[in-house]
GROMACS .gro file of C-alpha atoms in nm:
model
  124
    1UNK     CA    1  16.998   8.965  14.239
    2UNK     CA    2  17.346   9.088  14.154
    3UNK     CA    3  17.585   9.333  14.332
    4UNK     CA    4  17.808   9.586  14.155
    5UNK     CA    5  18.067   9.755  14.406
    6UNK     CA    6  18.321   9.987  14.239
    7UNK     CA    7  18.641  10.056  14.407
    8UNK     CA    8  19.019  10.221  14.316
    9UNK     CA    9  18.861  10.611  14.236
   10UNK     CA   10  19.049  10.871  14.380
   11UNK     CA   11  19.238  11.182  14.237
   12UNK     CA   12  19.558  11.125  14.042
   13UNK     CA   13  19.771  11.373  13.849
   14UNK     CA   14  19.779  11.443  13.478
   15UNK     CA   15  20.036  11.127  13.321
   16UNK     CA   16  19.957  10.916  13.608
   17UNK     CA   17  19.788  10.579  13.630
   18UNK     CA   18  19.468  10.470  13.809
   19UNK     CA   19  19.307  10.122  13.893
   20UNK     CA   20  18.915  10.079  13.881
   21UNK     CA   21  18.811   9.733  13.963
   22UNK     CA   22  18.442   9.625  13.995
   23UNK     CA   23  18.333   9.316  14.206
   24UNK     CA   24  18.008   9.115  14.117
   25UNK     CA   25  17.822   8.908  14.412
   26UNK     CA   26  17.492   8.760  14.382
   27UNK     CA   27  17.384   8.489  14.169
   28UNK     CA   28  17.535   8.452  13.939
   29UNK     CA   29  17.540   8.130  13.700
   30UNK     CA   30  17.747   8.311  13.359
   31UNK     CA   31  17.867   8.713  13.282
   32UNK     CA   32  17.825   8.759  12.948
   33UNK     CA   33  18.013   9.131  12.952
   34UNK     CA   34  18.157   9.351  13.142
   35UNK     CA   35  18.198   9.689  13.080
   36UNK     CA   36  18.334  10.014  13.221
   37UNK     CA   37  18.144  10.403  13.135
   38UNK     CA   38  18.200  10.713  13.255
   39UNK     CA   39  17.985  11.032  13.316
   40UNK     CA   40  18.137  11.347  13.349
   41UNK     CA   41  17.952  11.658  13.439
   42UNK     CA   42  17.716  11.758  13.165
   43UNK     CA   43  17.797  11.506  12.934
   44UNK     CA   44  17.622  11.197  12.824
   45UNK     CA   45  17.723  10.841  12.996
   46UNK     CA   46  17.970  10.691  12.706
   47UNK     CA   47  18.158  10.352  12.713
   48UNK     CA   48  18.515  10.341  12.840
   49UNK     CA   49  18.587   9.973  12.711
   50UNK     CA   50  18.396   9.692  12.740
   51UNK     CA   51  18.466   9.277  12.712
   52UNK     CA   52  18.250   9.052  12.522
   53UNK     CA   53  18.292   8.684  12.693
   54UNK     CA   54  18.245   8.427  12.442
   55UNK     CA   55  18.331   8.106  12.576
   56UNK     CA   56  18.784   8.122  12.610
   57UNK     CA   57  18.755   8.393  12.402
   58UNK     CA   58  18.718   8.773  12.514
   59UNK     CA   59  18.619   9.062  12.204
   60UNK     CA   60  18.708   9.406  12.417
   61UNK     CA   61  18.607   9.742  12.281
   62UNK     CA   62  18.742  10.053  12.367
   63UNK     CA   63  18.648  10.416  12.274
   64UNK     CA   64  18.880  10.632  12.055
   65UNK     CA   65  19.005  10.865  12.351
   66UNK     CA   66  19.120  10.571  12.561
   67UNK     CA   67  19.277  10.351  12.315
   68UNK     CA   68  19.621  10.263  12.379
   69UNK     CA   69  19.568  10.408  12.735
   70UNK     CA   70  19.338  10.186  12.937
   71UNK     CA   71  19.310   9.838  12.940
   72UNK     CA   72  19.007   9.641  13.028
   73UNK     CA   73  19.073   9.275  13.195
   74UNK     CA   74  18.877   9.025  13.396
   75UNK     CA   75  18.941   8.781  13.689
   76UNK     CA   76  18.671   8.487  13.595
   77UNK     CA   77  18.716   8.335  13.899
   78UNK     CA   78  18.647   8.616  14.138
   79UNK     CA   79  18.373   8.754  13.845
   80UNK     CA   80  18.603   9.074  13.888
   81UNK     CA   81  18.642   9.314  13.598
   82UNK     CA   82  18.918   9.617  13.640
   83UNK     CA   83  19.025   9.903  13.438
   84UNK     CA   84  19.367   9.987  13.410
   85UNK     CA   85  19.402  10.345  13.326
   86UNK     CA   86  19.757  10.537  13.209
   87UNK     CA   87  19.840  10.831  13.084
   88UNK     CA   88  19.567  11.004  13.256
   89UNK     CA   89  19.420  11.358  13.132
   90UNK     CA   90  19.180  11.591  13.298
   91UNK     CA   91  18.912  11.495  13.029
   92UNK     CA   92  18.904  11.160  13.191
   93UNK     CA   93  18.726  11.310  13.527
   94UNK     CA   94  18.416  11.149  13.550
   95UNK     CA   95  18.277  10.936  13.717
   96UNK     CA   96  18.327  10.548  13.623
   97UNK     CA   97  18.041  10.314  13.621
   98UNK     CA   98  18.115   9.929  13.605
   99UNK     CA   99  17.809   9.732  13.438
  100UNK     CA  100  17.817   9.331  13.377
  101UNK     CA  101  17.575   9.151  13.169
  102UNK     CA  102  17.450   8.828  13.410
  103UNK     CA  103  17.303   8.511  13.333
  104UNK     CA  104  17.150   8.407  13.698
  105UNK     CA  105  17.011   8.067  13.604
  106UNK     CA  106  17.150   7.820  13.316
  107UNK     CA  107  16.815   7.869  13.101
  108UNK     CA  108  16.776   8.233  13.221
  109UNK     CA  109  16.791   8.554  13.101
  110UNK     CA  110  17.101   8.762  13.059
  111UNK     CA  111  17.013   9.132  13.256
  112UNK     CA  112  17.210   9.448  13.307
  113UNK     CA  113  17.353   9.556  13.652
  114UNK     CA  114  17.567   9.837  13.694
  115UNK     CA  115  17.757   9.957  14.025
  116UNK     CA  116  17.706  10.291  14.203
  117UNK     CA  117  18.003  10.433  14.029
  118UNK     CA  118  18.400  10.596  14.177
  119UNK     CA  119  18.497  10.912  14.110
  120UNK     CA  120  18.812  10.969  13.913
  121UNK     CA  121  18.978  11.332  13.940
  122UNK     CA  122  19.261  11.393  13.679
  123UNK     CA  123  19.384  11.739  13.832
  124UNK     CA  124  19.730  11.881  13.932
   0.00000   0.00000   0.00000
């Protein structure tokens, strides 16, 4: 079993910057990915960004109205994943869900987990 806890929501003001980080506990043996979405009212769930972890080597994704915004990272050894996010708008309210791919056992499978999710206001 693996634990997603969100944290760093809040409201912020149009042009400022917010910090989502997502902790995994449980048992974990290897994270394959780790990935940030976001649901706004009415609106499909969508990808914010999202790292691929391929041995040294992280692929990271973002979606077109983020890029060059928000930055995705990791902290391997605390199995950590955060979301740096500038130049905020109000389109980004929504609220942010942190999933991580998880390898439990060293011949088991990889399965989804995702956190309850932090609200992120982007209102003056």
């Amino acid at each position: 079993q693996v634990q997603l806890v969100e944290s760093g929501g809040g409201l912020v003001q149009p042009g400022g910057s917010l910090r989502l980080s997502c902790a995994a506990s449980g048992t974990i043996f290897r994270i394959h990915g780790m990935a940030w979405y976001r649901q706004a009212p009415g609106q499909q769930r969508e990808l914010v960004a999202r790292i691929i972890i391929r041995g040294d080597t992280n692929y990271t994704n973002y979606a077109d109205s983020v890029k060059g915004r928000f930055t995705i990272s990791r902290d391997s050894a605390k199995n950590t994943v955060a979301l740096q996010m500038n130049s905020l708008k109000p389109e980004d309210t929504a609220v942010y869900y942190c999933s991580n791919h998880v390898q439990s056992r060293t011949w088991g499978a990889v399965n989804e987990y995702w956190g309850q999710g932090t609200q992120v206001i982007v209102s003056s």
